[in-house]
Coordinates of N, CA and C in Angstrom, one line a residue:
M1 N 132.5 114.3 100.4 CA 132.7 113.7 101.1 C 133.3 112.1 100.7
Q2 N 133.3 111.6 101.9 CA 134.1 109.9 101.6 C 133.1 109.2 102.0
V3 N 132.3 107.7 101.7 CA 131.6 107.2 101.4 C 132.4 105.3 101.6
L4 N 131.7 105.0 102.3 CA 132.6 104.0 102.3 C 132.0 102.5 102.1
I5 N 131.6 101.7 101.3 CA 130.2 100.6 101.1 C 131.3 99.2 101.2
L6 N 130.8 98.5 102.0 CA 131.3 97.4 102.8 C 130.2 96.0 101.7
N7 N 130.9 94.8 101.0 CA 129.5 94.0 100.5 C 130.3 93.0 101.3
G8 N 129.4 91.8 102.2 CA 129.8 90.8 102.5 C 129.9 89.5 102.0
P9 N 129.2 88.4 102.3 CA 129.8 87.0 101.8 C 128.8 86.8 100.4
N10 N 129.2 86.0 99.6 CA 129.1 86.2 98.3 C 128.7 86.9 97.4
L11 N 129.1 88.7 97.6 CA 128.8 89.5 96.9 C 129.9 88.7 95.4
D12 N 131.0 88.5 96.2 CA 131.8 87.9 94.8 C 131.3 87.2 93.7
V13 N 130.6 86.5 94.2 CA 129.7 85.7 93.1 C 128.6 85.9 92.4
L14 N 128.2 87.5 92.7 CA 126.9 87.7 92.3 C 126.5 87.9 91.1
A15 N 127.3 87.4 90.4 CA 126.8 87.4 88.5 C 126.3 85.5 88.2
R16 N 126.9 85.0 89.3 CA 126.3 83.3 89.1 C 125.2 83.3 90.0
R17 N 124.6 84.4 91.3 CA 123.7 84.0 91.6 C 122.3 84.4 91.2
D18 N 121.1 83.9 91.8 CA 119.6 83.7 90.8 C 119.8 85.4 90.1
P19 N 120.1 85.6 88.8 CA 119.6 86.9 88.5 C 118.3 87.5 88.8
K20 N 116.9 87.2 88.7 CA 115.7 87.4 89.7 C 115.9 88.3 90.8
L21 N 116.3 87.7 91.7 CA 116.9 88.4 93.0 C 118.0 89.6 93.4
Y22 N 119.1 89.2 92.2 CA 120.3 89.5 92.3 C 120.8 90.7 91.6
G23 N 119.9 90.4 90.5 CA 120.3 91.6 89.4 C 121.2 91.0 88.1
G24 N 122.0 90.4 88.0 CA 122.7 89.6 87.2 C 123.7 90.1 86.7
L25 N 124.0 91.1 87.5 CA 126.0 91.6 87.3 C 126.9 91.4 88.0
S26 N 127.7 91.5 87.7 CA 129.1 90.7 89.0 C 129.3 92.0 90.0
L27 N 130.1 91.4 90.7 CA 130.2 92.9 91.6 C 131.6 93.4 91.0
N28 N 131.9 93.3 89.8 CA 133.2 94.7 89.2 C 132.2 95.8 88.4
E29 N 130.5 95.0 87.9 CA 130.1 96.2 87.3 C 128.9 96.5 88.4
L30 N 129.1 96.0 89.4 CA 127.5 96.7 90.9 C 129.4 97.9 91.2
E31 N 130.3 97.3 91.2 CA 131.0 98.9 91.9 C 131.4 99.7 90.5
S32 N 131.5 99.5 89.5 CA 131.5 100.6 88.2 C 130.2 101.0 88.6
R33 N 129.5 101.1 88.9 CA 127.6 101.6 88.8 C 128.0 102.9 90.4
I34 N 128.7 102.2 91.1 CA 128.6 102.8 92.5 C 129.4 104.0 92.0
Y35 N 130.5 103.8 91.6 CA 132.1 104.5 91.5 C 131.3 105.8 90.4
G36 N 130.4 105.7 89.6 CA 129.7 106.2 88.5 C 128.6 107.4 89.3
W37 N 128.2 107.2 89.9 CA 126.8 107.0 90.4 C 127.7 108.6 91.7
A38 N 128.6 107.7 92.5 CA 129.3 108.6 93.3 C 130.2 109.6 92.1
H39 N 130.6 110.0 91.6 CA 131.4 110.9 90.6 C 130.6 111.2 90.1
A40 N 129.3 111.1 89.4 CA 127.5 112.6 89.5 C 127.5 113.0 90.8
L41 N 127.1 112.7 91.7 CA 127.1 113.1 93.2 C 128.2 114.0 93.4
D42 N 129.3 114.1 92.9 CA 130.6 114.8 93.5 C 130.9 114.2 95.2
I43 N 131.5 112.8 95.4 CA 131.1 112.2 96.3 C 132.9 111.0 96.5
T44 N 133.2 110.4 96.8 CA 134.3 110.1 96.9 C 133.8 108.8 97.5
A45 N 133.9 107.3 97.1 CA 133.0 106.4 97.8 C 134.7 105.1 96.8
R46 N 134.1 104.1 98.4 CA 135.1 103.3 98.1 C 134.1 102.3 98.1
C47 N 134.9 100.7 97.9 CA 133.8 99.6 98.4 C 134.6 99.0 98.1
R48 N 134.4 97.7 99.3 CA 135.3 96.5 99.3 C 133.9 95.6 99.8
Q49 N 134.7 94.2 99.4 CA 133.9 93.2 99.5 C 134.9 91.7 99.7
T50 N 133.9 91.3 101.2 CA 134.5 90.3 101.7 C 134.2 89.1 101.7
N51 N 134.6 87.6 102.6 CA 134.0 86.8 102.7 C 134.2 86.3 104.2
S52 N 135.2 87.2 104.7 CA 135.6 86.7 105.9 C 135.1 88.2 107.1
E53 N 133.7 87.3 108.1 CA 133.8 87.6 108.6 C 134.5 88.9 109.7
G54 N 135.3 88.6 110.1 CA 136.6 89.6 111.1 C 137.3 90.4 110.0
E55 N 137.2 90.2 109.4 CA 138.4 91.6 108.1 C 136.7 92.3 107.9
F56 N 135.6 92.2 108.0 CA 134.0 93.3 107.4 C 134.9 93.6 109.0
I57 N 134.7 92.9 109.7 CA 134.7 94.3 111.0 C 136.3 95.1 111.4
E58 N 137.2 94.2 110.8 CA 138.3 95.7 110.7 C 137.6 96.4 110.2
W59 N 136.9 96.4 108.8 CA 137.0 97.4 107.8 C 136.1 98.3 108.2
I60 N 135.0 98.4 109.2 CA 134.3 98.7 110.1 C 134.9 99.4 111.2
H61 N 136.0 99.1 112.0 CA 136.9 99.6 112.3 C 137.6 100.6 111.7
D62 N 137.9 100.1 110.6 CA 138.5 101.6 110.0 C 137.7 102.5 110.0
A63 N 136.5 102.3 109.5 CA 136.3 103.1 108.9 C 135.6 104.6 110.6
Y64 N 136.2 104.3 111.7 CA 135.4 105.2 112.4 C 136.0 106.3 112.4
T65 N 137.3 107.2 111.9 CA 137.9 107.5 111.9 C 138.1 108.4 110.6
N66 N 138.1 107.5 109.5 CA 138.2 108.0 107.8 C 137.3 108.6 107.1
V67 N 136.0 107.8 107.9 CA 134.5 108.3 106.1 C 133.3 109.3 107.1
D68 N 133.2 109.7 106.1 CA 131.5 110.2 106.5 C 130.5 109.7 106.4
A69 N 130.2 108.3 106.1 CA 129.2 107.3 105.8 C 130.0 106.6 105.6
V70 N 128.5 105.1 105.9 CA 128.8 104.1 105.6 C 127.5 103.3 105.0
I71 N 128.1 103.0 103.3 CA 126.5 102.4 103.3 C 127.3 100.3 103.5
V72 N 126.0 99.4 104.2 CA 126.6 98.1 104.2 C 125.6 97.1 103.5
N73 N 126.1 96.5 103.0 CA 125.1 94.9 103.1 C 126.3 94.3 103.3
P74 N 125.7 93.4 104.7 CA 126.0 92.1 105.0 C 125.9 90.8 104.7
G75 N 125.3 91.2 103.9 CA 124.3 89.9 102.9 C 124.0 89.0 104.2
A76 N 123.9 87.4 104.4 CA 123.3 86.8 105.5 C 123.8 87.0 106.7
W77 N 125.4 87.7 107.5 CA 125.3 88.1 108.4 C 124.6 89.1 109.3
S78 N 123.7 89.5 108.2 CA 122.5 90.7 108.5 C 121.8 90.4 109.8
H79 N 121.4 88.9 109.7 CA 120.7 88.0 110.0 C 120.8 87.2 111.2
Y80 N 122.4 87.9 112.1 CA 122.9 86.5 112.8 C 124.1 87.2 113.4
S81 N 124.7 88.1 112.9 CA 126.0 88.4 113.4 C 126.6 90.0 114.5
W82 N 125.5 89.2 115.5 CA 125.8 90.1 116.4 C 127.1 90.9 116.5
A83 N 128.5 90.7 116.2 CA 129.8 91.1 116.2 C 129.6 92.1 115.1
I84 N 129.4 92.0 114.2 CA 129.3 93.1 113.0 C 128.0 94.1 114.2
H85 N 127.0 93.8 114.2 CA 126.1 94.7 115.0 C 127.0 95.6 116.2
D86 N 127.9 95.0 116.6 CA 128.5 95.7 117.7 C 129.3 96.8 117.4
A87 N 129.9 96.1 116.1 CA 131.0 97.5 115.3 C 130.8 98.4 115.0
L88 N 129.3 98.7 113.8 CA 128.3 99.5 113.7 C 128.2 100.1 114.6
E89 N 127.4 99.5 115.8 CA 127.0 100.1 116.5 C 127.7 101.2 117.0
L90 N 129.2 101.7 117.4 CA 130.2 102.4 117.7 C 130.2 103.3 116.1
L91 N 129.8 103.5 115.4 CA 130.3 104.2 114.2 C 129.3 105.2 114.4
E92 N 130.4 107.0 114.3 CA 129.5 108.2 114.3 C 129.4 109.2 113.2
V93 N 129.2 108.0 112.4 CA 128.6 108.6 110.9 C 127.6 108.1 110.5
P94 N 126.3 108.2 109.9 CA 125.5 107.8 109.1 C 125.4 106.5 108.4
L95 N 124.9 105.5 108.5 CA 125.2 104.4 108.3 C 123.7 103.9 107.5
V96 N 123.7 103.6 105.7 CA 122.7 102.7 105.5 C 122.6 101.5 104.8
E97 N 122.1 100.8 105.3 CA 121.8 99.2 104.9 C 121.0 99.3 103.6
V98 N 121.7 98.4 102.7 CA 121.5 97.9 101.6 C 121.0 96.2 101.5
H99 N 119.9 95.6 101.1 CA 119.9 94.5 100.1 C 119.4 94.5 98.8
L100 N 120.6 94.4 98.4 CA 119.7 93.8 96.7 C 118.0 93.2 96.4
S101 N 118.4 92.1 97.0 CA 116.4 91.2 97.4 C 116.1 92.0 98.6
N102 N 114.5 91.8 98.3 CA 113.9 92.3 99.1 C 113.7 91.0 100.3
I103 N 114.6 91.3 101.3 CA 114.0 90.3 102.4 C 113.4 90.2 103.3
E104 N 112.0 90.9 103.2 CA 111.2 90.8 103.6 C 109.8 89.8 102.9
Q105 N 110.5 90.1 101.9 CA 109.7 89.0 101.5 C 110.2 87.8 101.0
R106 N 111.3 87.4 101.3 CA 111.8 86.2 101.6 C 112.2 85.0 102.7
E107 N 112.6 84.1 102.3 CA 112.5 83.0 103.3 C 112.1 83.8 105.1
E108 N 111.7 83.4 105.6 CA 111.4 84.3 107.3 C 113.1 83.8 107.9
W109 N 113.4 83.2 108.0 CA 115.0 83.3 108.4 C 116.2 85.0 108.2
R110 N 115.5 85.3 106.7 CA 116.4 86.3 106.0 C 115.6 87.4 106.7
R111 N 114.3 87.2 107.0 CA 113.2 88.8 107.4 C 114.1 89.6 108.8
N112 N 114.7 89.4 109.5 CA 115.3 90.0 110.3 C 116.6 90.8 110.5
S113 N 116.6 91.6 111.0 CA 118.6 92.1 110.4 C 118.6 92.9 111.8
V114 N 119.6 92.2 112.3 CA 119.9 93.0 113.7 C 121.1 94.0 113.5
V115 N 121.5 94.4 111.9 CA 121.2 95.8 111.8 C 120.6 96.8 111.6
A116 N 119.2 96.3 112.0 CA 118.4 97.4 111.3 C 118.3 99.0 111.9
D117 N 118.6 98.4 113.6 CA 118.3 99.8 114.3 C 119.5 100.3 113.9
L118 N 120.2 100.2 114.0 CA 121.6 101.1 114.3 C 121.4 101.9 112.6
A119 N 120.9 101.7 111.8 CA 120.3 102.4 110.2 C 119.8 103.4 110.2
A120 N 120.8 104.6 109.7 CA 119.5 105.9 109.5 C 118.5 105.5 108.1
K121 N 119.4 104.3 107.2 CA 117.6 104.3 106.3 C 118.2 102.7 106.0
R122 N 117.4 102.4 105.3 CA 117.3 101.3 105.0 C 116.9 100.7 103.5
V123 N 117.4 100.2 102.7 CA 117.1 100.1 100.9 C 117.3 98.7 101.1
S124 N 115.7 98.0 100.8 CA 115.9 96.6 100.5 C 115.0 96.2 99.5
G125 N 115.4 95.4 98.2 CA 114.1 95.0 97.3 C 114.2 95.9 95.5
K126 N 115.6 96.7 96.1 CA 115.7 97.6 94.6 C 117.0 97.4 93.8
G127 N 117.6 96.0 94.2 CA 118.1 95.7 93.1 C 120.0 96.7 93.4
L128 N 120.8 97.2 92.0 CA 121.4 98.1 92.0 C 120.8 98.9 92.5
D129 N 119.7 99.7 92.8 CA 119.8 100.9 92.5 C 119.5 101.2 94.2
G130 N 119.3 100.0 94.5 CA 119.6 100.5 96.5 C 121.2 101.2 96.5
Y131 N 122.1 101.2 96.1 CA 123.1 101.4 96.4 C 122.9 103.2 96.1
R132 N 122.5 103.5 94.8 CA 122.4 104.5 94.1 C 121.7 106.2 95.4
E133 N 120.4 105.2 95.4 CA 119.5 105.3 96.6 C 120.1 106.1 97.6
A134 N 121.0 105.0 98.5 CA 121.9 105.1 99.3 C 122.7 106.5 99.3
L135 N 123.6 105.8 98.3 CA 124.5 107.4 97.6 C 123.4 108.8 98.4
E136 N 122.9 108.9 97.5 CA 121.1 109.8 97.3 C 121.1 110.4 98.6
F137 N 120.9 109.8 99.1 CA 120.2 110.2 101.3 C 121.2 110.5 101.5
L138 N 123.0 109.9 101.9 CA 123.8 110.5 102.3 C 124.1 111.9 102.2
V139 N 124.5 111.7 101.0 CA 124.7 113.1 100.8 C 123.5 114.4 100.7
Q140 N 122.4 113.9 101.0 CA 121.6 114.7 101.4 C 121.6 115.0 103.0
R141 N 121.8 113.7 103.9 CA 122.2 113.8 105.3 C 123.2 114.1 105.5
V142 N 124.4 114.3 104.8 CA 125.5 114.6 105.3 C 126.0 116.3 105.1
G143 N 125.4 116.3 103.4 CA 125.3 117.7 103.7 C 126.3 117.7 102.0
A144 N 125.4 118.5 100.6 CA 126.3 118.4 99.7 C 127.9 118.8 99.8
P145 N 128.7 118.6 98.8 CA 130.2 118.9 98.8 C 130.1 119.8 98.9
Q146 N 131.2 120.7 99.4 CA 131.9 122.2 99.3 C 132.6 122.2 97.9

């Protein structure tokens, strides 16, 4: 099983962000953990991060034909980017929305996600473990590797 993990704006400076909210690890450390979890589950993961909304959308378009599932952390785009919503809406594979912090417990403007209705599962406020939970869910949903 091929899983694409897309991380949005400011995840490249994850280690500089509030460790109480975001866990204190760098993006490289996060990706290393994701690859380790994927290996343990006998699946293939590919992590990508960008601060460019257009590039993020292009990566979603690429996922239409070459992945079995997508995990997406659109960051702040979650709260207003209907362009990302529209791109994700065309996916024919399961989608999991992940947020490191608990967006439902934060500022009012962060509590709404425009991609929530597209997600087979949402994981919020579990830090790095949210990605592990998303991978495990997708293995159950798509099926164990052969």
